[in-house]
mmCIF file of C-alpha atoms and ligand atoms in Angstrom:
data_model
loop_
_atom_site.group_PDB
_atom_site.id
_atom_site.type_symbol
_atom_site.label_atom_id
_atom_site.label_comp_id
_atom_site.label_asym_id
_atom_site.label_seq_id
_atom_site.Cartn_x
_atom_site.Cartn_y
_atom_site.Cartn_z
ATOM 1 C CA MET A 35 196.113 -18.437 125.718
ATOM 2 C CA ARG A 36 193.285 -16.676 127.532
ATOM 3 C CA VAL A 37 190.057 -18.519 128.279
ATOM 4 C CA ILE A 38 186.984 -17.746 130.360
ATOM 5 C CA GLU A 39 186.192 -20.671 132.648
ATOM 6 C CA PHE A 40 184.336 -21.486 135.845
ATOM 7 C CA SER A 41 185.386 -23.791 138.675
ATOM 8 C CA GLN A 42 182.052 -23.924 140.462
ATOM 9 C CA TYR A 43 178.466 -23.668 139.263
ATOM 10 C CA GLY A 44 176.715 -20.428 140.135
ATOM 11 C CA PRO A 45 175.816 -16.903 138.994
ATOM 12 C CA ALA A 46 177.558 -15.095 136.130
ATOM 13 C CA SER A 47 180.256 -13.888 138.553
ATOM 14 C CA VAL A 48 181.756 -17.416 138.714
ATOM 15 C CA LEU A 49 183.183 -16.805 135.219
ATOM 16 C CA GLN A 50 186.901 -16.062 135.521
ATOM 17 C CA GLN A 51 189.727 -15.414 133.097
ATOM 18 C CA ALA A 52 192.468 -18.077 133.093
ATOM 19 C CA ASP A 53 195.559 -19.045 131.098
ATOM 20 C CA ARG A 54 195.762 -22.386 129.356
ATOM 21 C CA PRO A 55 198.436 -23.855 127.072
ATOM 22 C CA LEU A 56 197.967 -23.271 123.355
ATOM 23 C CA PRO A 57 196.305 -26.491 122.104
ATOM 24 C CA GLU A 58 198.077 -28.470 119.389
ATOM 25 C CA PRO A 59 195.913 -30.031 116.657
ATOM 26 C CA SER A 60 196.180 -33.804 116.360
ATOM 27 C CA SER A 61 195.282 -35.907 113.348
ATOM 28 C CA GLY A 62 192.218 -34.570 111.521
ATOM 29 C CA GLN A 63 192.074 -31.377 113.591
ATOM 30 C CA LEU A 64 192.671 -27.692 113.004
ATOM 31 C CA ARG A 65 193.401 -24.895 115.445
ATOM 32 C CA ILE A 66 191.181 -21.855 114.988
ATOM 33 C CA LYS A 67 192.097 -18.340 116.101
ATOM 34 C CA VAL A 68 188.724 -17.272 117.465
ATOM 35 C CA HIS A 69 187.525 -13.772 116.531
ATOM 36 C CA ALA A 70 183.916 -13.894 117.758
ATOM 37 C CA VAL A 71 181.773 -16.152 119.950
ATOM 38 C CA GLY A 72 177.985 -16.140 119.911
ATOM 39 C CA VAL A 73 176.527 -16.397 123.433
ATOM 40 C CA ASN A 74 173.680 -18.907 123.686
ATOM 41 C CA PRO A 75 171.176 -19.437 126.516
ATOM 42 C CA ALA A 76 172.712 -22.915 126.911
ATOM 43 C CA ASP A 77 176.061 -21.358 127.901
ATOM 44 C CA THR A 78 174.393 -19.752 130.909
ATOM 45 C CA LYS A 79 172.570 -22.981 131.765
ATOM 46 C CA TRP A 80 175.826 -24.974 131.802
ATOM 47 C CA ARG A 81 177.383 -22.302 134.040
ATOM 48 C CA SER A 82 174.453 -22.161 136.460
ATOM 49 C CA GLY A 83 174.505 -25.951 136.946
ATOM 50 C CA MET A 84 171.079 -26.476 135.387
ATOM 51 C CA MET A 85 172.498 -28.953 132.850
ATOM 52 C CA GLN A 86 174.605 -30.845 135.398
ATOM 53 C CA SER A 87 172.133 -33.691 135.843
ATOM 54 C CA PHE A 88 171.581 -33.895 132.089
ATOM 55 C CA SER A 89 175.321 -34.313 131.394
ATOM 56 C CA PRO A 90 177.840 -34.127 134.269
ATOM 57 C CA LYS A 91 181.040 -32.206 133.453
ATOM 58 C CA THR A 92 184.479 -31.956 134.998
ATOM 59 C CA LEU A 93 185.286 -28.450 136.256
ATOM 60 C CA PRO A 94 186.863 -26.053 135.461
ATOM 61 C CA LEU A 95 184.809 -25.801 132.277
ATOM 62 C CA VAL A 96 185.097 -23.463 129.297
ATOM 63 C CA VAL A 97 181.678 -23.088 127.692
ATOM 64 C CA GLY A 98 180.837 -21.641 124.270
ATOM 65 C CA TYR A 99 179.514 -23.402 121.215
ATOM 66 C CA ASP A 100 179.458 -20.885 118.407
ATOM 67 C CA ILE A 101 182.785 -19.598 117.172
ATOM 68 C CA ALA A 102 183.936 -17.752 114.071
ATOM 69 C CA GLY A 103 187.588 -17.212 113.264
ATOM 70 C CA VAL A 104 190.465 -18.175 111.019
ATOM 71 C CA VAL A 105 192.433 -21.373 110.587
ATOM 72 C CA ASP A 106 195.650 -20.895 112.540
ATOM 73 C CA ALA A 107 197.329 -24.342 112.478
ATOM 74 C CA ILE A 108 196.574 -27.547 110.614
ATOM 75 C CA GLY A 109 197.069 -31.023 112.073
ATOM 76 C CA PRO A 110 198.167 -34.167 110.184
ATOM 77 C CA ASP A 111 195.767 -35.765 107.684
ATOM 78 C CA VAL A 112 193.737 -32.607 107.054
ATOM 79 C CA THR A 113 193.038 -31.578 103.484
ATOM 80 C CA GLY A 114 190.982 -28.791 101.990
ATOM 81 C CA PHE A 115 191.866 -26.024 104.486
ATOM 82 C CA ALA A 116 194.657 -23.458 104.490
ATOM 83 C CA GLN A 117 195.956 -21.101 107.165
ATOM 84 C CA GLY A 118 193.858 -17.931 107.220
ATOM 85 C CA ASP A 119 190.644 -19.557 105.940
ATOM 86 C CA ARG A 120 187.563 -17.937 107.561
ATOM 87 C CA VAL A 121 185.558 -20.653 109.302
ATOM 88 C CA PHE A 122 182.706 -21.054 111.769
ATOM 89 C CA THR A 123 181.217 -23.944 113.654
ATOM 90 C CA ALA A 124 179.065 -25.084 116.545
ATOM 91 C CA LEU A 125 181.319 -26.903 119.019
ATOM 92 C CA THR A 126 178.293 -29.022 119.905
ATOM 93 C CA MET A 127 180.272 -31.976 121.203
ATOM 94 C CA THR A 128 183.031 -30.165 123.102
ATOM 95 C CA MET A 129 182.130 -26.525 123.866
ATOM 96 C CA GLY A 130 185.267 -24.518 124.826
ATOM 97 C CA GLY A 131 184.547 -21.507 122.602
ATOM 98 C CA TYR A 132 185.253 -18.774 125.205
ATOM 99 C CA ALA A 133 188.922 -18.899 124.308
ATOM 100 C CA GLU A 134 191.509 -17.271 122.068
ATOM 101 C CA TYR A 135 192.040 -20.560 120.243
ATOM 102 C CA VAL A 136 189.998 -23.754 119.853
ATOM 103 C CA LEU A 137 190.592 -27.113 118.244
ATOM 104 C CA SER A 138 188.014 -28.510 115.869
ATOM 105 C CA ASP A 139 187.771 -31.612 113.746
ATOM 106 C CA ALA A 140 188.112 -30.545 110.131
ATOM 107 C CA SER A 141 184.856 -32.364 109.427
ATOM 108 C CA TRP A 142 182.934 -29.981 111.749
ATOM 109 C CA LEU A 143 184.053 -26.731 110.094
ATOM 110 C CA ALA A 144 182.076 -24.593 107.680
ATOM 111 C CA ARG A 145 183.343 -21.692 105.615
ATOM 112 C CA ILE A 146 182.028 -18.214 106.385
ATOM 113 C CA PRO A 147 180.320 -16.559 103.400
ATOM 114 C CA ALA A 148 182.216 -13.475 102.201
ATOM 115 C CA GLU A 149 179.258 -11.220 103.072
ATOM 116 C CA LEU A 150 179.387 -12.058 106.813
ATOM 117 C CA ASP A 151 181.813 -10.556 109.304
ATOM 118 C CA PHE A 152 182.999 -12.673 112.240
ATOM 119 C CA ALA A 153 180.378 -11.345 114.659
ATOM 120 C CA ALA A 154 177.495 -12.058 112.267
ATOM 121 C CA ALA A 155 178.906 -15.523 111.536
ATOM 122 C CA ALA A 156 179.194 -16.322 115.254
ATOM 123 C CA THR A 157 175.462 -15.699 115.762
ATOM 124 C CA LEU A 158 174.496 -18.511 113.414
ATOM 125 C CA PRO A 159 175.865 -21.993 114.177
ATOM 126 C CA THR A 160 173.649 -23.230 117.029
ATOM 127 C CA PRO A 161 170.534 -21.094 116.340
ATOM 128 C CA GLY A 162 170.794 -21.722 112.591
ATOM 129 C CA LEU A 163 171.263 -25.475 112.813
ATOM 130 C CA THR A 164 168.622 -25.781 115.535
ATOM 131 C CA GLY A 165 166.014 -23.718 113.680
ATOM 132 C CA PHE A 166 166.594 -25.426 110.333
ATOM 133 C CA GLN A 167 166.872 -28.960 111.758
ATOM 134 C CA LEU A 168 163.709 -28.421 113.812
ATOM 135 C CA ILE A 169 161.754 -27.489 110.682
ATOM 136 C CA GLU A 170 163.427 -29.465 107.901
ATOM 137 C CA GLU A 171 164.182 -32.723 109.748
ATOM 138 C CA HIS A 172 161.353 -32.925 112.287
ATOM 139 C CA VAL A 173 158.356 -30.650 111.637
ATOM 140 C CA ARG A 174 158.626 -31.075 107.841
ATOM 141 C CA PRO A 175 155.620 -28.883 107.062
ATOM 142 C CA ALA A 176 153.877 -29.367 103.736
ATOM 143 C CA SER A 177 153.490 -26.253 101.615
ATOM 144 C CA GLY A 178 150.427 -24.352 102.821
ATOM 145 C CA SER A 179 150.342 -25.950 106.274
ATOM 146 C CA LEU A 180 149.935 -23.825 109.395
ATOM 147 C CA VAL A 181 152.876 -23.763 111.811
ATOM 148 C CA LEU A 182 152.886 -22.102 115.231
ATOM 149 C CA VAL A 183 156.398 -20.914 116.127
ATOM 150 C CA THR A 184 156.740 -19.808 119.740
ATOM 151 C CA GLY A 185 159.485 -17.293 120.530
ATOM 152 C CA ALA A 186 159.624 -16.423 116.838
ATOM 153 C CA THR A 187 161.784 -13.324 117.372
ATOM 154 C CA GLY A 188 164.401 -15.258 119.347
ATOM 155 C CA ALA A 189 167.487 -16.588 117.592
ATOM 156 C CA VAL A 190 166.176 -20.129 116.990
ATOM 157 C CA GLY A 191 162.621 -18.873 116.414
ATOM 158 C CA ARG A 192 163.665 -16.444 113.659
ATOM 159 C CA LEU A 193 165.554 -19.146 111.810
ATOM 160 C CA ALA A 194 162.783 -21.710 112.306
ATOM 161 C CA THR A 195 160.379 -19.134 110.850
ATOM 162 C CA PHE A 196 162.733 -18.554 107.911
ATOM 163 C CA ALA A 197 163.033 -22.311 107.286
ATOM 164 C CA ALA A 198 159.257 -22.866 107.538
ATOM 165 C CA LYS A 199 158.478 -20.001 105.154
ATOM 166 C CA ARG A 200 161.023 -21.383 102.722
ATOM 167 C CA LEU A 201 159.023 -24.632 102.634
ATOM 168 C CA GLY A 202 155.829 -22.700 101.895
ATOM 169 C CA ALA A 203 154.248 -22.934 105.357
ATOM 170 C CA THR A 204 152.108 -20.210 106.913
ATOM 171 C CA VAL A 205 153.661 -19.137 110.204
ATOM 172 C CA VAL A 206 151.856 -17.895 113.292
ATOM 173 C CA ALA A 207 154.391 -16.289 115.637
ATOM 174 C CA ALA A 208 153.643 -16.454 119.361
ATOM 175 C CA VAL A 209 155.680 -13.626 120.847
ATOM 176 C CA ARG A 210 155.555 -10.824 123.420
ATOM 177 C CA ALA A 211 153.273 -7.865 122.605
ATOM 178 C CA SER A 212 156.317 -5.658 121.991
ATOM 179 C CA GLN A 213 157.723 -8.165 119.475
ATOM 180 C CA ARG A 214 154.759 -8.388 117.097
ATOM 181 C CA ASP A 215 156.064 -5.991 114.419
ATOM 182 C CA GLU A 216 159.484 -7.589 114.566
ATOM 183 C CA ALA A 217 157.970 -11.049 114.082
ATOM 184 C CA LEU A 218 156.109 -9.879 110.962
ATOM 185 C CA ALA A 219 159.271 -8.203 109.656
ATOM 186 C CA ALA A 220 161.121 -11.506 110.228
ATOM 187 C CA GLY A 221 158.667 -13.319 107.964
ATOM 188 C CA ALA A 222 155.752 -14.478 110.131
ATOM 189 C CA ASP A 223 152.276 -14.227 108.582
ATOM 190 C CA HIS A 224 150.311 -13.697 111.815
ATOM 191 C CA THR A 225 151.196 -12.939 115.418
ATOM 192 C CA ILE A 226 149.638 -13.714 118.776
ATOM 193 C CA VAL A 227 150.813 -12.676 122.212
ATOM 194 C CA LEU A 228 152.080 -15.685 124.134
ATOM 195 C CA GLY A 229 150.320 -15.994 127.461
ATOM 196 C CA GLU A 230 147.651 -13.408 126.570
ATOM 197 C CA ASP A 231 145.946 -14.217 123.255
ATOM 198 C CA ASP A 232 144.105 -17.384 122.467
ATOM 199 C CA TRP A 233 144.024 -18.712 118.895
ATOM 200 C CA SER A 234 140.716 -18.539 117.046
ATOM 201 C CA GLY A 235 141.874 -19.457 113.541
ATOM 202 C CA VAL A 236 142.002 -22.881 111.933
ATOM 203 C CA PRO A 237 143.938 -25.425 114.006
ATOM 204 C CA PHE A 238 147.713 -25.628 113.738
ATOM 205 C CA ASP A 239 149.149 -28.476 111.698
ATOM 206 C CA HIS A 240 152.394 -28.185 113.642
ATOM 207 C CA VAL A 241 153.803 -26.515 116.725
ATOM 208 C CA ALA A 242 157.516 -25.624 116.691
ATOM 209 C CA ASP A 243 158.258 -24.482 120.226
ATOM 210 C CA THR A 244 161.331 -22.560 121.369
ATOM 211 C CA VAL A 245 159.931 -21.228 124.674
ATOM 212 C CA GLY A 246 158.365 -24.094 126.674
ATOM 213 C CA GLY A 247 156.154 -23.465 129.697
ATOM 214 C CA ASN A 248 152.432 -23.314 130.329
ATOM 215 C CA ALA A 249 151.506 -20.589 127.835
ATOM 216 C CA ALA A 250 153.059 -22.473 124.924
ATOM 217 C CA ALA A 251 151.464 -25.725 126.145
ATOM 218 C CA LYS A 252 148.031 -24.038 126.245
ATOM 219 C CA LEU A 253 148.293 -22.980 122.587
ATOM 220 C CA CYS A 254 148.970 -26.609 121.670
ATOM 221 C CA THR A 255 145.338 -27.389 122.465
ATOM 222 C CA HIS A 256 144.590 -25.799 119.051
ATOM 223 C CA LEU A 257 146.335 -28.622 117.230
ATOM 224 C CA ALA A 258 144.718 -30.267 114.206
ATOM 225 C CA PRO A 259 144.030 -34.017 114.341
ATOM 226 C CA ASN A 260 147.301 -35.758 113.375
ATOM 227 C CA GLY A 261 149.151 -32.522 114.141
ATOM 228 C CA THR A 262 152.638 -32.571 115.653
ATOM 229 C CA ILE A 263 154.387 -30.772 118.513
ATOM 230 C CA HIS A 264 158.159 -30.376 118.558
ATOM 231 C CA THR A 265 160.172 -28.441 121.111
ATOM 232 C CA VAL A 266 163.786 -27.368 121.429
ATOM 233 C CA ALA A 267 163.201 -25.437 124.659
ATOM 234 C CA MET A 268 165.300 -26.229 127.715
ATOM 235 C CA PRO A 269 163.513 -27.300 129.859
ATOM 236 C CA PRO A 270 161.332 -28.866 127.130
ATOM 237 C CA LEU A 271 157.654 -28.206 126.632
ATOM 238 C CA SER A 272 155.523 -30.576 128.656
ATOM 239 C CA GLY A 273 152.124 -30.591 130.256
ATOM 240 C CA GLU A 274 149.024 -32.648 130.814
ATOM 241 C CA GLU A 275 146.976 -30.556 128.407
ATOM 242 C CA LEU A 276 149.161 -31.391 125.390
ATOM 243 C CA PRO A 277 146.989 -33.285 122.877
ATOM 244 C CA VAL A 278 150.019 -35.338 121.791
ATOM 245 C CA PRO A 279 153.408 -35.629 123.504
ATOM 246 C CA ALA A 280 155.961 -32.982 122.515
ATOM 247 C CA GLN A 281 158.961 -34.437 120.723
ATOM 248 C CA PHE A 282 162.232 -32.930 121.985
ATOM 249 C CA VAL A 283 164.674 -31.987 119.230
ATOM 250 C CA ALA A 284 168.405 -31.736 119.993
ATOM 251 C CA VAL A 285 170.686 -29.965 117.551
ATOM 252 C CA HIS A 286 173.395 -32.057 115.912
ATOM 253 C CA PRO A 287 176.562 -30.999 114.079
ATOM 254 C CA ASP A 288 176.123 -30.480 110.333
ATOM 255 C CA PRO A 289 178.784 -28.191 108.849
ATOM 256 C CA ALA A 290 177.507 -28.639 105.282
ATOM 257 C CA LYS A 291 174.093 -27.414 106.391
ATOM 258 C CA LEU A 292 175.659 -24.549 108.349
ATOM 259 C CA GLU A 293 177.535 -23.442 105.239
ATOM 260 C CA GLU A 294 174.295 -23.651 103.261
ATOM 261 C CA ILE A 295 172.408 -21.629 105.891
ATOM 262 C CA GLY A 296 175.134 -18.967 105.916
ATOM 263 C CA GLY A 297 174.936 -18.684 102.140
ATOM 264 C CA LEU A 298 171.125 -18.623 102.048
ATOM 265 C CA LEU A 299 170.874 -15.894 104.669
ATOM 266 C CA ALA A 300 173.680 -13.809 103.182
ATOM 267 C CA LYS A 301 171.976 -13.939 99.772
ATOM 268 C CA VAL A 302 168.776 -12.368 101.092
ATOM 269 C CA ALA A 303 170.523 -10.177 103.725
ATOM 270 C CA PHE A 304 168.691 -11.944 106.559
ATOM 271 C CA SER A 305 170.625 -11.724 109.810
ATOM 272 C CA LEU A 306 170.063 -12.148 113.518
ATOM 273 C CA PRO A 307 170.103 -8.773 115.256
ATOM 274 C CA ILE A 308 173.189 -8.259 117.431
ATOM 275 C CA VAL A 309 172.393 -6.124 120.476
ATOM 276 C CA ARG A 310 175.783 -6.140 122.223
ATOM 277 C CA GLN A 311 179.364 -6.911 121.291
ATOM 278 C CA LEU A 312 181.609 -7.255 124.338
ATOM 279 C CA PRO A 313 185.254 -8.240 124.822
ATOM 280 C CA LEU A 314 185.833 -11.857 125.906
ATOM 281 C CA ALA A 315 186.884 -10.604 129.360
ATOM 282 C CA GLU A 316 183.301 -9.339 129.851
ATOM 283 C CA ALA A 317 181.699 -12.768 129.444
ATOM 284 C CA ALA A 318 180.022 -12.401 132.854
ATOM 285 C CA GLU A 319 178.238 -9.245 131.652
ATOM 286 C CA ALA A 320 177.212 -11.124 128.491
ATOM 287 C CA HIS A 321 175.709 -13.938 130.589
ATOM 288 C CA SER A 322 173.816 -11.469 132.777
ATOM 289 C CA LEU A 323 172.309 -9.845 129.667
ATOM 290 C CA VAL A 324 171.227 -13.177 128.183
ATOM 291 C CA GLU A 325 169.816 -14.484 131.471
ATOM 292 C CA ALA A 326 167.844 -11.309 132.117
ATOM 293 C CA GLY A 327 165.808 -11.952 128.924
ATOM 294 C CA GLY A 328 164.422 -9.208 126.741
ATOM 295 C CA ALA A 329 167.806 -8.470 125.140
ATOM 296 C CA GLY A 330 166.153 -8.321 121.719
ATOM 297 C CA GLY A 331 168.948 -10.081 119.894
ATOM 298 C CA LYS A 332 172.269 -11.844 120.106
ATOM 299 C CA VAL A 333 175.126 -10.990 122.429
ATOM 300 C CA VAL A 334 178.539 -11.629 120.875
ATOM 301 C CA LEU A 335 181.958 -11.815 122.540
ATOM 302 C CA LEU A 336 184.875 -10.422 120.567
ATOM 303 C CA VAL A 337 188.227 -12.133 121.085
HETATM 304 N N1 NAP B 694 167.435 -28.444 121.877
HETATM 305 C C1 NAP B 694 168.501 -27.867 121.371
HETATM 306 O O1 NAP B 694 169.382 -28.498 120.775
HETATM 307 C C2 NAP B 694 168.619 -26.374 121.511
HETATM 308 C C3 NAP B 694 169.485 -25.643 120.693
HETATM 309 C C4 NAP B 694 169.481 -24.247 120.803
HETATM 310 C C5 NAP B 694 168.672 -23.609 121.723
HETATM 311 N N2 NAP B 694 167.888 -24.363 122.536
HETATM 312 C C6 NAP B 694 166.971 -23.753 123.504
HETATM 313 O O2 NAP B 694 165.971 -23.067 122.757
HETATM 314 C C7 NAP B 694 165.501 -21.949 123.496
HETATM 315 C C8 NAP B 694 165.598 -20.686 122.633
HETATM 316 O O3 NAP B 694 166.957 -20.419 122.330
HETATM 317 P P1 NAP B 694 167.351 -19.075 121.575
HETATM 318 O O4 NAP B 694 168.802 -19.134 121.330
HETATM 319 O O5 NAP B 694 166.430 -18.809 120.465
HETATM 320 O O6 NAP B 694 167.062 -17.993 122.734
HETATM 321 P P2 NAP B 694 166.654 -16.481 122.558
HETATM 322 O O7 NAP B 694 167.352 -15.879 121.395
HETATM 323 O O8 NAP B 694 166.805 -15.856 123.899
HETATM 324 O O9 NAP B 694 165.108 -16.526 122.174
HETATM 325 C C9 NAP B 694 164.099 -16.875 123.063
HETATM 326 C C10 NAP B 694 162.884 -16.056 122.658
HETATM 327 O O10 NAP B 694 161.753 -16.510 123.394
HETATM 328 C C11 NAP B 694 161.131 -15.367 123.971
HETATM 329 N N3 NAP B 694 160.432 -15.732 125.187
HETATM 330 C C12 NAP B 694 160.921 -16.345 126.298
HETATM 331 N N4 NAP B 694 159.967 -16.500 127.208
HETATM 332 C C13 NAP B 694 158.829 -15.972 126.672
HETATM 333 C C14 NAP B 694 157.496 -15.845 127.113
HETATM 334 N N5 NAP B 694 157.125 -16.290 128.311
HETATM 335 N N6 NAP B 694 156.586 -15.250 126.294
HETATM 336 C C15 NAP B 694 156.967 -14.795 125.070
HETATM 337 N N7 NAP B 694 158.207 -14.906 124.585
HETATM 338 C C16 NAP B 694 159.132 -15.484 125.380
HETATM 339 C C17 NAP B 694 162.269 -14.416 124.245
HETATM 340 O O11 NAP B 694 161.794 -13.103 124.443
HETATM 341 P P3 NAP B 694 162.499 -12.199 125.585
HETATM 342 O O12 NAP B 694 163.910 -12.037 125.153
HETATM 343 O O13 NAP B 694 161.696 -10.958 125.582
HETATM 344 O O14 NAP B 694 162.401 -13.000 126.863
HETATM 345 C C18 NAP B 694 163.077 -14.570 122.965
HETATM 346 O O15 NAP B 694 162.548 -13.799 121.919
HETATM 347 C C19 NAP B 694 166.350 -21.919 124.774
HETATM 348 O O16 NAP B 694 165.648 -22.614 125.785
HETATM 349 C C20 NAP B 694 167.587 -22.698 124.384
HETATM 350 O O17 NAP B 694 168.250 -23.247 125.516
HETATM 351 C C21 NAP B 694 167.842 -25.727 122.446
#
């Protein structure tokens, strides 16, 4: 089977196509025929070597967390799935998604709602779980509380905004000037321009950061007493001016939640914008687009 791998850390051009044997599912596993892979910023950070000190890897490495496809082969001791079932997952523990086929534990797989095609489904696993876990498990805003979401038109930021609004919070989106209308359309109540505007309203009860850096740290000075700061950004939000330390939130696998998120979003026709769909062979172009910033939405590889 075809994969996209790299044998040395470096720029997007280190990504190369290679052939690997078709993997055979062992006990508890399924083999998925991948149809679409969502490209995440983390994929580019693994490739560049930025994550090497955080978690050393053996090269060559196939990156890619977010896959959507169909069940192709079923290993021993798996129940509840049949060949052809449409499934999606975040391969949070293994990566390896830039491939024609992947193995997954049955317990990590979620079913794709009928309303979503493979590309739309592949945009959701990591951003969806990260955005919802950030809000529902960590920020836990009370109804009516004020939450600052930085990068609110990014993939995680949009879904964090969705999750916060669902809990009845008021969301202030800190975005680029060109993203203000989009942030309001995605559910935010107010917008400010990150790095340019200061905040003059009542203090934030919570900060949910997806950007990191000095500008986001500066806005944290408007935190209410007993307020909280959480960040998913890589590298995480930090700085001497933070009134309380920022708690780093790492996404964890939760297929039941992913299935719930897929259903919730499909019901209200809320989706992450897809700006480019490229063949798997053009993974290097996909990485360049994501690394350049300003893409305005998800880049998806079609397999
Ligand atoms: N901790 C975890 O488990 C976890 C999980 C998933 C993601 N992450 C991290 O979370 C971050 C966001 O991921 P994502 O998938 O949401 O990425 P994304 O879709 O690229 O979104 C990032 C958003 O932040 C905006 N942004 C970046 N720098 C900005 C600045 N200086 N001022 C204003 N806006 C700025 C981007 O706008 P432009 O496109 O215009 O730059 C974009 O809208 C990344 O660092 C990613 O690695 C962490």
